[in-house]
Coordinates of C-alpha atoms in Angstrom, one line a residue:
Chain A
M174 CA 68.4 -35.5 1.8
R175 CA 70.4 -36.6 -1.2
V176 CA 73.2 -34.6 -2.7
M177 CA 72.4 -33.7 -6.4
M178 CA 75.8 -32.4 -7.4
D179 CA 79.2 -33.4 -5.9
A180 CA 82.3 -31.2 -5.6
K181 CA 83.6 -32.1 -9.1
A182 CA 80.2 -31.3 -10.7
L183 CA 80.0 -28.0 -8.8
N184 CA 83.5 -26.9 -9.8
A185 CA 82.7 -27.7 -13.5
F186 CA 79.4 -25.8 -13.3
M187 CA 81.1 -22.8 -11.8
R188 CA 83.8 -22.8 -14.5
D189 CA 81.0 -22.9 -17.2
E190 CA 78.7 -20.3 -15.7
F191 CA 81.0 -17.9 -13.8
P192 CA 84.5 -18.3 -15.3
Q193 CA 85.7 -15.0 -13.8
V194 CA 84.7 -16.2 -10.3
A195 CA 85.5 -19.8 -10.6
A196 CA 89.3 -19.2 -10.9
Q197 CA 89.3 -17.8 -7.3
F198 CA 87.5 -20.6 -5.6
N199 CA 87.5 -24.4 -5.3
V200 CA 84.7 -26.6 -3.9
E201 CA 86.6 -28.9 -1.5
R202 CA 83.9 -31.1 0.0
V203 CA 80.2 -31.7 -0.3
A204 CA 77.9 -33.6 2.1
P205 CA 74.1 -33.4 2.7
M206 CA 73.3 -29.8 3.5
E207 CA 77.0 -28.9 3.8
A208 CA 79.8 -27.7 1.6
D209 CA 83.4 -26.4 2.1
V210 CA 84.7 -23.9 -0.4
R211 CA 88.3 -22.6 -0.6
L212 CA 89.2 -19.0 -1.5
L213 CA 92.5 -19.2 -3.3
V214 CA 93.9 -16.0 -1.9
D215 CA 96.0 -13.8 -4.2
E216 CA 96.9 -10.1 -4.6
Q217 CA 93.4 -9.0 -5.6
H218 CA 92.0 -10.1 -2.2
L219 CA 94.5 -8.3 0.0
R220 CA 94.5 -5.1 2.0
P221 CA 97.7 -3.3 3.1
G222 CA 99.3 -5.4 5.8
G223 CA 98.5 -8.6 3.9
T224 CA 95.0 -9.4 5.4
V225 CA 92.2 -10.5 3.2
S226 CA 89.6 -7.8 2.6
G227 CA 86.1 -7.8 4.0
P228 CA 84.5 -7.9 0.5
S229 CA 86.6 -11.0 -0.3
M230 CA 85.3 -12.8 2.8
F231 CA 81.7 -11.7 1.8
A232 CA 82.3 -13.1 -1.7
L233 CA 83.5 -16.4 -0.1
A234 CA 80.4 -16.6 2.2
D235 CA 78.1 -15.8 -0.7
L236 CA 79.6 -18.4 -3.0
A237 CA 79.7 -21.1 -0.3
M238 CA 76.0 -20.6 0.3
Y239 CA 75.3 -20.8 -3.4
V240 CA 77.4 -24.0 -3.7
V241 CA 75.6 -25.8 -0.9
T242 CA 72.2 -24.8 -2.3
L243 CA 73.1 -26.1 -5.8
A244 CA 74.5 -29.2 -4.2
M245 CA 71.1 -30.0 -2.8
I246 CA 68.8 -28.7 -5.6
G247 CA 70.9 -29.2 -8.7
P248 CA 72.2 -26.6 -11.2
V249 CA 70.0 -23.5 -11.1
A250 CA 72.1 -20.5 -12.2
L251 CA 69.4 -18.0 -11.1
A252 CA 69.3 -18.5 -7.4
V253 CA 70.1 -15.1 -5.8
T254 CA 71.1 -13.8 -2.4
T255 CA 68.3 -11.8 -0.8
N256 CA 70.0 -11.1 2.6
C257 CA 73.3 -11.6 4.2
S258 CA 74.3 -10.7 7.8
I259 CA 78.1 -11.0 8.4
D260 CA 80.2 -10.6 11.5
F261 CA 83.9 -10.0 11.2
M262 CA 85.7 -11.3 14.3
R263 CA 89.4 -11.7 13.6
K264 CA 91.9 -10.6 11.1
P265 CA 92.9 -13.3 8.5
E266 CA 96.6 -14.3 8.5
A267 CA 98.6 -13.0 5.6
G268 CA 99.2 -15.4 2.7
R269 CA 96.9 -18.2 3.8
D270 CA 93.8 -19.5 1.9
L271 CA 90.4 -19.1 3.5
I272 CA 87.9 -21.9 4.0
G273 CA 84.2 -21.2 4.0
R274 CA 82.1 -24.0 5.6
A275 CA 78.4 -23.6 4.6
R276 CA 75.6 -25.4 6.3
L277 CA 71.9 -25.2 5.2
H278 CA 69.5 -24.8 8.1
K279 CA 66.4 -24.7 5.8
L280 CA 65.8 -25.6 2.2
G281 CA 62.3 -24.6 1.3
K282 CA 60.6 -24.3 -2.1
S283 CA 61.4 -20.7 -2.5
L284 CA 63.9 -19.8 0.2
A285 CA 67.1 -21.4 1.5
V286 CA 68.7 -20.3 4.8
G287 CA 72.1 -21.1 6.0
D288 CA 75.3 -20.1 7.8
V289 CA 78.9 -19.9 6.6
L290 CA 81.9 -20.1 9.0
I291 CA 85.1 -18.7 7.7
T292 CA 88.5 -19.8 8.9
N293 CA 92.1 -19.8 7.7
D294 CA 93.0 -23.1 6.1
G295 CA 94.3 -25.4 8.8
S296 CA 93.0 -23.2 11.7
D297 CA 89.9 -23.4 13.9
A298 CA 89.8 -19.7 14.9
L299 CA 86.7 -18.2 13.4
L300 CA 87.4 -15.1 11.2
A301 CA 83.9 -14.3 10.2
R302 CA 80.4 -15.8 10.4
A303 CA 77.7 -15.1 7.9
S304 CA 74.0 -15.9 7.7
L305 CA 72.5 -15.9 4.2
T306 CA 69.1 -16.2 2.6
Y307 CA 68.8 -17.4 -1.0
S308 CA 65.8 -17.0 -3.2
I309 CA 65.2 -20.1 -5.3
P310 CA 63.4 -19.5 -8.6
P311 CA 60.4 -21.7 -9.4
R312 CA 61.5 -24.9 -11.0
R313 CA 60.8 -25.4 -14.6
Chain B
M77 CA 78.9 18.0 13.8
R78 CA 81.7 19.3 11.6
V79 CA 83.1 17.5 8.6
M80 CA 86.8 16.7 9.1
M81 CA 87.6 15.6 5.5
D82 CA 85.9 16.7 2.3
A83 CA 85.5 14.6 -0.9
K84 CA 88.8 15.7 -2.3
A85 CA 90.7 14.8 0.9
L86 CA 89.0 11.5 1.1
N87 CA 89.8 10.6 -2.5
A88 CA 93.4 11.5 -1.9
F89 CA 93.5 9.4 1.3
M90 CA 92.0 6.4 -0.4
R91 CA 94.6 6.7 -3.3
D92 CA 97.4 6.8 -0.7
E93 CA 96.2 4.0 1.6
F94 CA 94.3 1.7 -0.7
P95 CA 95.5 2.2 -4.2
Q96 CA 94.0 -1.1 -5.5
V97 CA 90.6 -0.1 -4.2
A98 CA 90.6 3.6 -4.9
A99 CA 90.7 3.1 -8.7
Q100 CA 87.2 1.5 -8.5
F101 CA 85.5 4.2 -6.4
N102 CA 85.0 8.0 -6.3
V103 CA 83.8 10.0 -3.3
E104 CA 81.2 12.3 -4.9
R105 CA 79.7 14.3 -2.0
V106 CA 80.3 14.7 1.7
A107 CA 78.0 16.4 4.2
P108 CA 77.7 16.1 8.0
M109 CA 77.1 12.4 8.8
E110 CA 76.5 11.7 5.0
A111 CA 78.6 10.7 2.0
D112 CA 77.9 9.5 -1.6
V113 CA 80.3 7.1 -3.2
R114 CA 80.4 6.0 -6.8
L115 CA 81.3 2.5 -7.9
L116 CA 82.9 2.9 -11.4
V117 CA 81.5 -0.3 -12.8
D118 CA 83.7 -2.3 -15.1
E119 CA 84.3 -5.9 -16.2
Q120 CA 85.5 -7.1 -12.8
H121 CA 82.2 -6.2 -11.1
L122 CA 79.9 -8.0 -13.6
R123 CA 78.1 -11.3 -13.5
P124 CA 76.8 -13.0 -16.7
G125 CA 73.9 -10.9 -18.1
G126 CA 75.8 -7.7 -17.2
T127 CA 74.5 -7.2 -13.7
V128 CA 76.8 -6.0 -11.0
S129 CA 77.7 -8.8 -8.5
G130 CA 76.6 -9.0 -4.9
P131 CA 80.2 -8.8 -3.6
S132 CA 80.7 -5.6 -5.6
M133 CA 77.6 -4.1 -4.0
F134 CA 78.9 -5.2 -0.6
A135 CA 82.3 -3.6 -1.4
L136 CA 80.5 -0.3 -2.2
A137 CA 78.5 -0.4 1.0
D138 CA 81.5 -1.2 3.1
L139 CA 83.6 1.6 1.5
A140 CA 80.8 4.2 1.7
M141 CA 80.4 3.5 5.4
Y142 CA 84.2 3.8 5.9
V143 CA 84.2 7.1 3.9
V144 CA 81.4 8.7 5.9
T145 CA 83.1 7.6 9.2
L146 CA 86.5 9.1 8.1
A147 CA 84.7 12.2 6.9
M148 CA 83.6 12.8 10.5
I149 CA 86.6 11.6 12.6
G150 CA 89.5 12.2 10.2
P151 CA 92.0 9.8 8.7
V152 CA 92.1 6.6 10.8
A153 CA 93.2 3.8 8.5
L154 CA 92.4 1.2 11.0
A155 CA 88.7 1.5 11.5
V156 CA 87.2 -1.9 10.7
T157 CA 83.8 -3.3 9.8
T158 CA 82.5 -5.6 12.6
N159 CA 79.0 -6.3 11.2
C160 CA 77.1 -5.8 8.0
S161 CA 73.5 -6.8 7.2
I162 CA 72.6 -6.3 3.5
D163 CA 69.4 -6.9 1.7
F164 CA 69.5 -7.3 -2.1
M165 CA 66.2 -6.1 -3.6
R166 CA 66.5 -5.5 -7.4
K167 CA 69.0 -6.3 -10.1
P168 CA 71.3 -3.5 -11.1
E169 CA 71.1 -2.3 -14.7
A170 CA 73.9 -3.4 -17.0
G171 CA 76.6 -0.8 -17.7
R172 CA 75.6 1.8 -15.2
D173 CA 77.6 3.0 -12.3
L174 CA 76.3 2.5 -8.8
I175 CA 75.9 5.1 -6.1
G176 CA 76.1 4.2 -2.4
R177 CA 74.6 6.8 -0.1
A178 CA 75.9 6.4 3.4
R179 CA 74.3 7.9 6.5
L180 CA 75.7 7.7 10.0
H181 CA 73.0 7.1 12.7
K182 CA 75.5 7.0 15.6
L183 CA 79.1 8.0 16.0
G184 CA 80.3 6.9 19.4
K185 CA 83.8 6.7 20.8
S186 CA 84.3 3.1 19.8
L187 CA 81.5 2.2 17.4
A188 CA 79.9 3.9 14.4
V189 CA 76.5 2.7 13.1
G190 CA 75.1 3.6 9.7
D191 CA 73.1 2.7 6.6
V192 CA 74.0 2.7 2.9
L193 CA 71.4 2.9 0.2
I194 CA 72.5 1.6 -3.2
T195 CA 71.0 2.8 -6.5
N196 CA 72.0 3.0 -10.1
D197 CA 73.4 6.4 -11.0
G198 CA 70.5 8.6 -12.0
S199 CA 67.7 6.3 -10.6
D200 CA 65.8 6.2 -7.3
A201 CA 65.0 2.5 -7.3
L202 CA 66.7 0.9 -4.4
L203 CA 68.9 -2.0 -5.4
A204 CA 70.3 -2.9 -2.0
R205 CA 70.3 -1.6 1.5
A206 CA 73.0 -2.3 4.1
S207 CA 73.4 -1.6 7.8
L208 CA 77.0 -1.5 9.0
T209 CA 78.8 -1.2 12.3
Y210 CA 82.4 0.0 12.4
S211 CA 84.8 -0.4 15.2
I212 CA 86.9 2.8 15.7
P213 CA 90.3 2.3 17.3
P214 CA 91.2 4.3 20.4
R215 CA 92.6 7.7 19.3
R216 CA 96.3 8.3 19.8
Chain C
M270 CA 50.8 2.9 -4.8
R271 CA 47.5 3.1 -3.1
V272 CA 46.9 2.5 0.6
M273 CA 44.5 -0.4 1.1
M274 CA 43.9 0.0 4.9
D275 CA 44.1 3.3 6.9
A276 CA 45.1 3.7 10.5
K277 CA 41.6 3.1 11.8
A278 CA 41.1 0.0 9.8
L279 CA 44.5 -1.3 10.9
N280 CA 43.8 -0.7 14.6
A281 CA 40.5 -2.5 14.2
F282 CA 42.1 -5.4 12.4
M283 CA 44.8 -5.7 15.2
R284 CA 42.1 -5.7 17.9
D285 CA 40.2 -8.5 16.1
E286 CA 43.2 -10.7 15.2
F287 CA 45.7 -10.1 18.0
P288 CA 43.8 -8.7 21.0
Q289 CA 46.7 -9.5 23.4
V290 CA 49.1 -7.4 21.2
A291 CA 46.8 -4.7 20.1
A292 CA 46.4 -3.2 23.6
Q293 CA 50.1 -2.3 23.7
F294 CA 50.2 -0.6 20.3
N295 CA 48.5 2.1 18.3
V296 CA 48.8 2.8 14.6
E297 CA 49.3 6.5 14.4
R298 CA 49.7 7.3 10.7
V299 CA 49.7 5.6 7.4
A300 CA 50.9 6.8 4.0
P301 CA 51.9 5.0 0.9
M302 CA 54.7 2.6 1.9
E303 CA 55.0 4.2 5.3
A304 CA 53.4 3.8 8.8
D305 CA 54.0 5.1 12.3
V306 CA 53.2 2.8 15.2
R307 CA 53.3 3.8 18.9
L308 CA 54.3 1.4 21.7
L309 CA 52.2 2.4 24.8
V310 CA 55.0 1.8 27.3
D311 CA 54.0 0.3 30.6
E312 CA 55.5 -1.9 33.3
Q313 CA 55.8 -5.0 31.2
H314 CA 58.2 -3.3 28.7
L315 CA 60.7 -2.0 31.3
R316 CA 64.0 -3.1 32.6
P317 CA 65.5 -2.0 35.9
G318 CA 66.4 1.7 35.6
G319 CA 63.2 2.3 33.7
T320 CA 64.5 1.8 30.1
V321 CA 62.4 -0.1 27.6
S322 CA 63.7 -3.6 27.0
G323 CA 65.3 -4.8 23.7
P324 CA 62.6 -7.4 23.1
S325 CA 59.9 -4.6 23.4
M326 CA 61.8 -2.6 20.8
F327 CA 62.0 -5.7 18.6
A328 CA 58.2 -6.2 19.1
L329 CA 57.6 -2.7 18.0
A330 CA 59.8 -3.0 14.9
D331 CA 58.1 -6.3 14.0
L332 CA 54.6 -4.9 14.4
A333 CA 55.3 -1.7 12.5
M334 CA 56.7 -3.7 9.5
Y335 CA 53.6 -5.9 9.6
V336 CA 51.3 -2.8 9.8
V337 CA 52.9 -1.1 6.8
T338 CA 52.7 -4.3 4.8
L339 CA 49.0 -4.8 5.6
A340 CA 48.4 -1.1 4.8
M341 CA 49.6 -1.8 1.2
I342 CA 48.3 -5.3 0.6
G343 CA 45.2 -5.5 2.7
P344 CA 44.3 -7.8 5.6
V345 CA 46.5 -11.0 5.4
A346 CA 46.8 -12.4 8.9
L347 CA 49.4 -14.9 7.8
A348 CA 52.3 -12.7 6.6
V349 CA 55.3 -13.7 8.7
T350 CA 58.7 -12.2 9.5
T351 CA 61.5 -14.2 7.9
N352 CA 64.5 -12.1 9.0
C353 CA 65.2 -9.1 11.2
S354 CA 68.5 -7.3 11.7
I355 CA 68.3 -4.7 14.5
D356 CA 70.9 -2.3 15.9
F357 CA 70.4 -0.9 19.3
M358 CA 72.0 2.6 19.5
R359 CA 70.8 4.6 22.5
K360 CA 68.9 3.8 25.7
P361 CA 65.3 4.9 25.6
E362 CA 64.2 7.5 28.2
A363 CA 62.2 6.2 31.1
G364 CA 58.4 6.7 31.0
R365 CA 58.1 7.8 27.4
D366 CA 56.2 6.0 24.6
L367 CA 58.2 4.8 21.6
I368 CA 57.4 5.5 18.0
G369 CA 58.4 3.0 15.2
R370 CA 58.5 4.5 11.7
A371 CA 58.3 1.8 9.1
R372 CA 59.1 2.3 5.5
L373 CA 58.8 -0.3 2.8
H374 CA 61.7 -0.5 0.3
K375 CA 60.3 -3.3 -1.7
L376 CA 56.9 -4.9 -1.9
G377 CA 57.1 -8.0 -4.2
K378 CA 54.7 -10.8 -4.7
S379 CA 56.2 -13.0 -2.1
L380 CA 58.6 -10.8 -0.1
A381 CA 58.4 -7.3 1.5
V382 CA 61.5 -5.6 2.7
G383 CA 61.6 -2.5 4.9
D384 CA 63.2 -0.5 7.7
V385 CA 61.9 0.7 11.0
L386 CA 63.4 3.7 12.9
I387 CA 62.6 3.8 16.6
T388 CA 62.6 7.0 18.6
N389 CA 61.1 8.3 21.8
D390 CA 57.9 10.1 21.2
G391 CA 58.7 13.7 20.5
S392 CA 62.5 13.1 19.9
D393 CA 64.6 12.7 16.8
A394 CA 67.4 10.7 18.4
L395 CA 67.4 7.2 17.0
L396 CA 67.2 4.5 19.6
A397 CA 67.2 1.5 17.3
R398 CA 67.1 0.7 13.6
A399 CA 65.7 -2.5 12.2
S400 CA 65.6 -4.1 8.7
L401 CA 62.9 -6.7 8.2
T402 CA 61.8 -9.1 5.5
Y403 CA 58.3 -10.4 5.5
S404 CA 57.1 -13.4 3.6
I405 CA 53.7 -12.8 2.0
P406 CA 51.5 -15.9 1.5
P407 CA 50.1 -16.5 -2.0
R408 CA 46.8 -14.6 -2.4
R409 CA 43.6 -16.5 -2.4
Chain D
M77 CA 88.4 -20.7 29.2
R78 CA 86.9 -21.2 32.6
V79 CA 83.2 -20.8 33.4
M80 CA 82.8 -18.0 36.0
M81 CA 79.1 -18.6 36.8
D82 CA 77.2 -22.0 36.6
A83 CA 73.6 -22.5 35.8
K84 CA 72.5 -22.2 39.5
A85 CA 74.4 -18.9 40.0
L86 CA 73.0 -17.5 36.7
N87 CA 69.4 -18.4 37.6
A88 CA 69.9 -16.7 41.0
F89 CA 71.5 -13.6 39.4
M90 CA 68.6 -13.3 37.0
R91 CA 66.0 -13.5 39.8
D92 CA 67.8 -10.8 41.7
E93 CA 68.4 -8.4 38.8
F94 CA 65.5 -9.1 36.4
P95 CA 62.7 -10.7 38.4
Q96 CA 60.1 -9.9 35.7
V97 CA 62.1 -11.7 33.1
A98 CA 63.5 -14.5 35.3
A99 CA 60.1 -16.1 35.8
Q100 CA 59.8 -16.9 32.1
F101 CA 63.2 -18.5 31.7
N102 CA 65.5 -21.1 33.1
V103 CA 69.2 -21.6 32.5
E104 CA 69.5 -25.4 31.9
R105 CA 73.1 -26.0 31.1
V106 CA 76.4 -24.1 31.0
A107 CA 79.7 -25.1 29.5
P108 CA 82.7 -23.1 28.3
M109 CA 81.4 -20.6 25.7
E110 CA 78.0 -22.4 25.7
A111 CA 74.7 -22.1 27.5
D112 CA 71.2 -23.6 27.0
V113 CA 68.2 -21.5 28.2
R114 CA 64.6 -22.6 28.4
L115 CA 61.6 -20.4 27.6
L116 CA 58.8 -21.5 29.8
V117 CA 56.0 -21.0 27.3
D118 CA 52.7 -19.6 28.6
E119 CA 49.8 -17.5 27.4
Q120 CA 51.8 -14.3 27.1
H121 CA 54.1 -15.8 24.5
L122 CA 51.5 -17.1 22.1
R123 CA 49.9 -15.9 18.9
P124 CA 46.6 -17.1 17.6
G125 CA 46.9 -20.8 16.6
G126 CA 49.1 -21.4 19.6
T127 CA 52.5 -20.7 18.1
V128 CA 55.1 -18.8 20.1
S129 CA 55.5 -15.2 18.8
G130 CA 58.5 -13.7 17.1
P131 CA 59.2 -11.3 19.9
S132 CA 59.2 -14.1 22.4
M133 CA 61.8 -16.0 20.3
F134 CA 63.9 -12.8 20.1
A135 CA 63.7 -12.4 23.9
L136 CA 64.9 -16.0 24.3
A137 CA 67.9 -15.4 21.9
D138 CA 68.8 -12.1 23.6
L139 CA 68.7 -13.7 27.1
A140 CA 70.6 -16.8 26.1
M141 CA 73.4 -14.6 24.6
Y142 CA 73.4 -12.5 27.8
V143 CA 73.6 -15.7 29.9
V144 CA 76.5 -17.2 28.0
T145 CA 78.4 -13.9 28.2
L146 CA 77.8 -13.7 32.0
A147 CA 78.8 -17.3 32.4
M148 CA 82.2 -16.4 31.0
I149 CA 82.9 -12.9 32.4
G150 CA 80.9 -13.0 35.7
P151 CA 78.0 -10.8 36.8
V152 CA 78.0 -7.6 34.8
A153 CA 74.4 -6.3 34.8
L154 CA 75.2 -3.7 32.2
A155 CA 76.2 -5.7 29.2
V156 CA 73.9 -4.6 26.4
T157 CA 72.9 -6.0 23.0
T158 CA 74.2 -3.8 20.1
N159 CA 73.0 -5.9 17.2
C160 CA 70.9 -9.0 16.5
S161 CA 70.2 -10.6 13.2
I162 CA 67.5 -13.3 13.5
D163 CA 66.1 -15.7 10.8
F164 CA 62.7 -17.3 11.5
M165 CA 62.5 -20.7 9.7
R166 CA 59.7 -22.8 11.1
K167 CA 56.7 -22.3 13.2
P168 CA 57.0 -23.5 16.8
E169 CA 54.7 -26.3 18.0
A170 CA 51.9 -25.2 20.3
G171 CA 52.3 -25.8 24.0
R172 CA 56.0 -26.8 24.0
D173 CA 58.8 -25.0 25.7
L174 CA 61.6 -23.5 23.6
I175 CA 65.3 -24.1 24.1
G176 CA 67.8 -21.5 23.0
R177 CA 71.4 -22.9 22.6
A178 CA 73.9 -20.0 22.7
R179 CA 77.5 -20.3 21.6
L180 CA 80.1 -17.6 21.9
H181 CA 82.3 -17.2 18.8
K182 CA 84.4 -14.3 20.2
L183 CA 84.7 -12.9 23.6
G184 CA 86.8 -9.7 23.4
K185 CA 87.4 -7.0 25.9
S186 CA 84.6 -4.8 24.7
L187 CA 82.5 -7.0 22.3
A188 CA 81.1 -10.5 22.5
V189 CA 79.8 -12.2 19.3
G190 CA 77.7 -15.4 19.3
D191 CA 74.9 -17.4 17.8
V192 CA 71.7 -18.8 19.3
L193 CA 69.9 -21.8 17.8
I194 CA 66.2 -22.1 18.9
T195 CA 64.3 -25.4 18.8
N196 CA 61.3 -26.9 20.5
D197 CA 62.2 -28.8 23.7
G198 CA 63.0 -32.4 22.6
S199 CA 63.3 -31.6 18.8
D200 CA 66.2 -31.0 16.5
A201 CA 64.3 -28.9 13.9
L202 CA 65.6 -25.4 13.9
L203 CA 62.9 -22.8 14.5
A204 CA 65.1 -19.7 14.4
R205 CA 68.8 -18.8 14.4
A206 CA 70.1 -15.5 15.7
S207 CA 73.5 -13.8 15.7
L208 CA 74.1 -11.3 18.4
T209 CA 76.7 -8.8 19.4
Y210 CA 77.0 -7.7 23.0
S211 CA 78.8 -4.6 24.2
I212 CA 80.7 -5.3 27.5
P213 CA 81.3 -2.3 29.7
P214 CA 84.9 -1.6 30.9
R215 CA 85.7 -3.7 34.0
R216 CA 85.9 -1.9 37.3

């Protein structure tokens, strides 16, 4: 399958459509059915002790899945998450960005299903793993 | 089972331990194995069109489960989410607070399992439903 | 919403369409957006020690969700499970039937979302809780 | 990490502890934190049309996760599933065995977390993907 939007196009789309969100994230890499997204960790993502909060990791998983879906189907602002199951396995290190690696397992006409693996930047130890289902609106 | 912390005690605990988070939430009601938590919706929770974002609903589910667990076991800052499965069903209405109603199904020595139902304040229509597992650290 | 198939009609439909499965289950009660289904526990469902196996509880959850969906939309043999998240909380008692209580939270045109609570017959203690999403084929 | 039980030892353990179950499955391959398990598909696993049923795929995911956990910690008959989230993506082909490829993401003292990818034997197309959490009893 062919990639419809590359990292640059995806970052531009995010800035236009979700400016509030886009400042926290950067699309790093896009390949067929795959995308890596960085969470630029700052104060708003932290819990006491300096670890990144669960909701911030959920937000990264959700965005990475959205990004990989857009990469394959093109800009559809209305795709929405219908389900996410997330396992939190290890505490993130303080003061390090997070990387969410999204992989699509199925890209159907109305549903996309994929996984996101979350690690600290530069580490292989899995912090969290999420499975997500996205509902894709009928094409115009 | 007896409630160990009431709504007032829980709100005070949240302000002390998680000041950044506490300003966004209010514990409204506590009963044995149950708690209602309000998300005070403002700009930071919104997506274009005025609906509350998925990560904000996740944050409410996560906090409501934490609150009902604390209500039953007392102040244990270190309880952590190990798994959450969340279904998003309807779009929240613009400009209305959200209520997360948490119910514990099991409160074991090391694991708590519960559900959170999310609605708009004053409505019965279910916006999202989450199941969460919390890991409870060994008591001192 | 009106019930389209009652317990008797559902049991007959199951016997016609899924004879292998129908012998293990009985639809006990149907109400708008709700259904109770019994797993008639026998040897094939047991693990050493006499407890009902996890896959048997999954099968009950899956069937109860299918039954409540059919109850509301009428006989559609092709509805399929797309996702199930199930928490196992307590061991079933030996030699007792299981009851799965299904409740639909959302019945859309293409997706149904619901929960199933599993208990031993005659007990309130929750053994397992499942959330399921069903994909509904386009109506003819 | 070192493998404590190889495929042969695991198949023997299954036959001794779960004879009813063992006849349906075969452990094919074990590596550190990984195991492949075959579901020997027969009549009992089928739905009308010849596809393998959802509960049979759940049973395969559950067993493959159990097998990979035992492979790493040694024979502990009492490890139990606490949560499974499974996405069903494609219909299995009629009359073909299924392979469940389990991978452990975390093996802690009390919890193991992993994924299982299910395909038809000899195919790469993902039929289902499951995430499971196992509770490990305290060692003697």
